[in-house]
Short mmCIF file of C-alpha atoms in Angstrom, two decimals:
data_model
loop_
_atom_site.label_atom_id
_atom_site.label_comp_id
_atom_site.label_asym_id
_atom_site.label_seq_id
_atom_site.Cartn_x
_atom_site.Cartn_y
_atom_site.Cartn_z
CA MET A 16 0.00 0.00 0.00
CA ASP A 17 1.47 3.32 -1.05
CA ILE A 18 0.87 6.47 -3.07
CA PRO A 19 2.33 6.81 -6.59
CA ARG A 20 6.11 7.08 -6.29
CA ILE A 21 6.28 10.40 -8.14
CA PHE A 22 4.65 12.13 -5.14
CA SER A 23 7.16 10.57 -2.75
CA ILE A 24 9.90 12.03 -4.93
CA THR A 25 8.51 15.53 -5.43
CA GLU A 26 7.25 16.03 -1.85
CA ASN A 27 9.79 14.10 0.19
CA ALA A 28 11.17 17.33 1.69
CA HIS A 29 7.73 18.74 2.55
CA ARG A 30 6.42 18.77 6.09
CA ILE A 31 3.02 20.08 4.95
CA HIS A 32 1.59 18.46 1.83
CA ASP A 33 -0.89 21.24 1.07
CA PRO A 34 -0.53 24.93 0.16
CA PHE A 35 -0.29 25.89 3.83
CA THR A 36 2.72 27.40 5.57
CA PRO A 37 3.57 26.69 9.22
CA GLU A 38 2.15 30.14 9.99
CA LYS A 39 -1.19 29.24 8.36
CA LEU A 40 -1.30 25.96 10.26
CA ALA A 41 -0.60 27.80 13.51
CA ALA A 42 -3.31 30.35 12.70
CA LEU A 43 -5.80 27.52 12.20
CA GLY A 44 -4.85 25.92 15.50
CA ALA A 45 -5.21 29.21 17.36
CA ALA A 46 -8.57 29.93 15.70
CA LEU A 47 -10.02 26.64 16.94
CA LYS A 48 -9.25 27.50 20.58
CA MET A 49 -8.53 23.88 21.47
CA GLU A 50 -8.30 22.82 25.09
CA PRO A 51 -5.57 20.44 26.32
CA GLY A 52 -6.71 16.88 25.82
CA THR A 53 -8.68 17.60 22.65
CA ARG A 54 -8.82 14.40 20.56
CA ILE A 55 -8.20 14.76 16.82
CA LEU A 56 -8.46 12.30 13.95
CA ASP A 57 -6.64 13.29 10.74
CA LEU A 58 -7.43 11.22 7.64
CA GLY A 59 -4.74 11.53 4.99
CA CYS A 60 -2.40 13.12 7.53
CA GLY A 61 0.71 13.19 5.34
CA SER A 62 3.85 13.72 7.38
CA GLY A 63 1.87 14.53 10.51
CA GLU A 64 2.82 18.18 10.90
CA MET A 65 -0.60 19.35 12.04
CA LEU A 66 -0.98 16.75 14.78
CA CYS A 67 2.63 17.00 15.95
CA THR A 68 2.76 20.79 16.21
CA TRP A 69 -0.69 21.03 17.79
CA ALA A 70 0.26 18.36 20.32
CA ARG A 71 3.26 20.46 21.27
CA GLU A 72 1.44 23.82 21.29
CA TYR A 73 -2.00 22.86 22.63
CA GLY A 74 -1.62 19.48 24.33
CA ILE A 75 -3.98 17.66 21.97
CA PHE A 76 -4.05 13.90 21.43
CA GLY A 77 -4.14 12.79 17.82
CA THR A 78 -4.33 9.86 15.45
CA GLY A 79 -3.24 10.21 11.84
CA ILE A 80 -3.90 7.80 8.97
CA ASP A 81 -1.93 7.85 5.72
CA MET A 82 -1.21 5.31 3.00
CA SER A 83 2.21 6.73 2.04
CA GLN A 84 5.01 4.65 3.54
CA LEU A 85 7.38 7.62 3.31
CA PHE A 86 5.04 10.14 4.93
CA PHE A 87 4.05 7.66 7.64
CA ALA A 88 7.72 7.20 8.55
CA GLN A 89 8.33 10.96 8.47
CA ALA A 90 5.36 11.54 10.79
CA GLY A 91 6.77 9.16 13.36
CA ARG A 92 10.16 10.86 13.26
CA ARG A 93 8.53 14.29 13.58
CA ALA A 94 6.62 13.16 16.67
CA GLU A 95 9.86 12.00 18.26
CA GLU A 96 11.65 15.20 17.26
CA LEU A 97 9.00 17.35 18.97
CA ALA A 98 8.76 14.94 21.93
CA VAL A 99 5.04 14.35 21.38
CA ASP A 100 5.18 10.66 20.45
CA GLY A 101 3.22 9.90 23.63
CA ARG A 102 0.38 12.14 22.44
CA VAL A 103 0.09 11.26 18.76
CA LYS A 104 0.10 8.01 16.86
CA PHE A 105 0.24 7.30 13.16
CA ILE A 106 -1.22 4.38 11.26
CA HIS A 107 -0.06 3.27 7.81
CA ASP A 108 -3.38 2.53 6.15
CA ASP A 109 -5.84 3.67 3.51
CA ALA A 110 -7.92 6.41 5.12
CA SER A 111 -10.90 5.64 2.88
CA GLY A 112 -13.60 4.23 5.13
CA TYR A 113 -11.56 4.64 8.33
CA VAL A 114 -13.71 5.22 11.44
CA ALA A 115 -12.23 5.82 14.90
CA ALA A 116 -13.01 3.25 17.59
CA GLU A 117 -13.78 6.10 20.01
CA LYS A 118 -15.44 9.39 19.10
CA VAL A 119 -13.13 12.40 18.66
CA ASP A 120 -13.52 16.14 19.21
CA VAL A 121 -12.11 17.13 15.81
CA ALA A 122 -12.19 15.02 12.64
CA ALA A 123 -10.07 16.35 9.78
CA CYS A 124 -9.26 15.69 6.15
CA LEU A 125 -7.06 18.35 4.61
CA GLY A 126 -6.53 18.07 0.89
CA ALA A 127 -7.56 14.44 0.48
CA THR A 128 -11.32 14.48 -0.01
CA TRP A 129 -10.92 11.79 -2.67
CA ILE A 130 -11.04 9.36 0.27
CA GLY A 131 -14.78 9.92 0.50
CA GLY A 132 -15.45 10.45 -3.19
CA GLY A 133 -15.57 14.23 -2.76
CA VAL A 134 -16.42 16.81 -0.12
CA ALA A 135 -19.88 15.51 0.79
CA GLY A 136 -18.77 11.90 1.12
CA THR A 137 -15.71 12.87 3.15
CA ILE A 138 -17.80 14.95 5.55
CA GLU A 139 -20.13 11.97 5.98
CA LEU A 140 -17.13 9.72 6.67
CA LEU A 141 -15.60 12.13 9.20
CA ALA A 142 -18.94 12.53 10.98
CA ARG A 143 -18.91 8.82 11.82
CA SER A 144 -15.89 9.42 14.08
CA LEU A 145 -17.07 12.70 15.60
CA ARG A 146 -18.70 13.29 18.97
CA THR A 147 -21.87 15.34 19.16
CA GLY A 148 -20.91 19.01 18.99
CA GLY A 149 -17.47 18.28 17.52
CA ILE A 150 -15.76 20.05 14.64
CA ILE A 151 -15.02 18.78 11.15
CA LEU A 152 -12.06 20.26 9.27
CA ILE A 153 -12.10 20.07 5.48
CA GLY A 154 -9.20 21.29 3.33
CA GLU A 155 -10.28 21.81 -0.27
CA PRO A 156 -9.39 23.78 -3.41
CA TYR A 157 -11.78 26.29 -4.95
CA TRP A 158 -11.74 28.40 -8.08
CA LEU A 159 -10.53 31.96 -7.62
CA HIS A 160 -12.23 32.50 -10.97
CA VAL A 161 -13.82 29.82 -13.09
CA PRO A 162 -11.68 28.66 -16.03
CA SER A 163 -13.02 29.56 -19.45
CA THR A 164 -12.36 26.09 -20.89
CA GLU A 165 -11.93 22.52 -19.74
CA ASP A 166 -8.35 22.61 -21.05
CA VAL A 167 -7.54 25.41 -18.60
CA ALA A 168 -9.10 23.41 -15.76
CA ARG A 169 -7.00 20.37 -16.65
CA SER A 170 -3.90 22.57 -16.75
CA CYS A 171 -4.73 23.44 -13.13
CA ARG A 172 -4.51 19.68 -12.42
CA ALA A 173 -8.30 19.42 -12.08
CA GLY A 174 -10.18 16.72 -13.94
CA SER A 175 -12.75 19.24 -15.11
CA ILE A 176 -14.26 22.62 -14.22
CA ALA A 177 -16.92 20.77 -12.23
CA ASP A 178 -14.32 19.34 -9.83
CA PHE A 179 -14.23 22.57 -7.80
CA LEU A 180 -16.57 25.38 -6.80
CA THR A 181 -15.93 29.07 -6.25
CA LEU A 182 -15.42 30.07 -2.61
CA PRO A 183 -19.00 31.38 -2.14
CA GLU A 184 -20.38 28.24 -3.78
CA LEU A 185 -18.21 26.00 -1.60
CA LEU A 186 -19.36 27.77 1.56
CA ALA A 187 -22.98 27.50 0.44
CA SER A 188 -22.52 23.78 -0.24
CA PHE A 189 -21.66 23.18 3.42
CA GLY A 190 -24.94 24.78 4.40
CA ARG A 191 -26.86 22.50 2.06
CA LEU A 192 -25.26 19.57 3.93
CA GLU A 193 -26.66 21.05 7.18
CA TYR A 194 -23.34 22.32 8.55
CA ASP A 195 -22.42 25.76 9.85
CA VAL A 196 -19.07 27.17 8.76
CA VAL A 197 -17.57 28.34 12.06
CA GLU A 198 -14.03 29.22 10.93
CA MET A 199 -11.82 29.23 7.85
CA VAL A 200 -8.16 29.86 7.07
CA LEU A 201 -7.28 30.39 3.42
CA ALA A 202 -4.03 29.86 1.55
CA ASP A 203 -2.48 32.86 -0.18
CA GLN A 204 -0.06 33.07 -3.08
CA ASP A 205 2.96 32.80 -0.79
CA SER A 206 1.69 29.58 0.75
CA TRP A 207 0.93 28.21 -2.73
CA ASP A 208 4.48 29.13 -3.77
CA ARG A 209 5.97 27.38 -0.74
CA TYR A 210 4.03 24.22 -1.56
CA GLU A 211 4.61 24.13 -5.32
CA ALA A 212 7.96 25.86 -5.83
CA ALA A 213 9.58 23.87 -3.03
CA LYS A 214 9.15 20.77 -5.18
CA TRP A 215 11.47 22.09 -7.87
CA LEU A 216 14.68 22.06 -5.86
CA THR A 217 13.70 18.67 -4.45
CA MET A 218 13.30 17.32 -7.99
CA ARG A 219 16.59 18.82 -9.14
CA ARG A 220 18.51 17.33 -6.21
CA TRP A 221 16.81 13.96 -6.78
CA LEU A 222 17.77 13.98 -10.48
CA GLU A 223 21.38 14.71 -9.61
CA ALA A 224 21.44 11.80 -7.16
CA ASN A 225 19.41 9.34 -9.30
CA PRO A 226 20.30 9.86 -12.99
CA ASP A 227 19.63 6.23 -13.93
CA ASP A 228 16.36 5.74 -12.02
CA GLU A 229 13.41 4.48 -14.05
CA LEU A 230 11.48 7.66 -13.19
CA SER A 231 14.28 10.07 -14.05
CA ASN A 232 12.75 11.03 -17.43
CA ASP A 233 9.37 11.67 -15.81
CA VAL A 234 10.90 13.81 -13.07
CA ARG A 235 12.98 15.73 -15.64
CA ALA A 236 9.84 16.43 -17.69
CA GLU A 237 8.01 17.56 -14.56
CA LEU A 238 10.80 19.91 -13.51
CA THR A 239 11.06 21.37 -17.00
CA SER A 240 7.36 22.15 -17.35
CA GLU A 241 6.12 22.83 -13.81
CA PRO A 242 7.31 26.40 -13.13
CA VAL A 243 5.55 27.82 -16.19
CA ARG A 244 2.45 25.62 -15.81
CA TYR A 245 2.08 26.56 -12.15
CA ALA A 246 2.56 30.30 -12.73
CA THR A 247 0.17 30.31 -15.70
CA TYR A 248 -2.63 28.20 -14.27
CA THR A 249 -2.66 27.00 -10.64
CA ARG A 250 -1.35 30.26 -9.19
CA GLU A 251 -3.93 32.29 -11.10
CA TYR A 252 -7.01 30.10 -10.87
CA LEU A 253 -6.92 28.00 -7.70
CA GLY A 254 -7.45 28.90 -4.09
CA TRP A 255 -7.30 26.51 -1.15
CA GLY A 256 -8.55 26.68 2.38
CA VAL A 257 -9.41 24.80 5.54
CA PHE A 258 -13.01 25.12 6.68
CA ALA A 259 -14.24 24.31 10.20
CA LEU A 260 -17.78 22.91 10.26
CA MET A 261 -20.30 22.04 12.95
CA ALA A 262 -23.52 20.11 12.37
CA ARG A 263 -26.72 22.11 12.76
#
């Protein structure tokens, strides 16, 4: 069980696998006003930065699920580095369909709503692990402005224009699912740059160290095309945010 190897190559130096900086993650934690002992489930947790830093800063207890072998190992090392390995645990597993054995205070999925077949299905999945009155965190892209053609949408790495909503439409969609939006923290262009542009040096260093790898041509093609593609499309068309929801 693992993610496609190309992502392990391009994001192996990332601590946060979304267009969020440490400052944005800290702002989200502060906005939620969590008490010590808050229990958090994070589906698709990546390298565990959210749970580890919030365990250190706020005294939360957390469980993270991720199918990447690399990110799972990095999460464990990060917990040890921050001396919070007694407060957080990580499970190498497919987060699709995962339900906590005991109800949690916060159930999160940041940037991996494919695990539930989209936003609505992921909210339904998270709700199965959530105590009454708890908070769901959803991290999701949205269109800053809607692409004029499907080709532009695909150049933003979307499958189609219909994959994402505008920000007002996304917020309204939560209401139709009978949830109140009680907080949000949005990425900005700097946090997008830190997520996307940080991959380029990682790819270049990997190519220098692995010239004969079977994926070297793919990584070379990615490095050659990504700066222009990102600046032309993703940076101009896509937003991203984390939205805190409570059931009505």
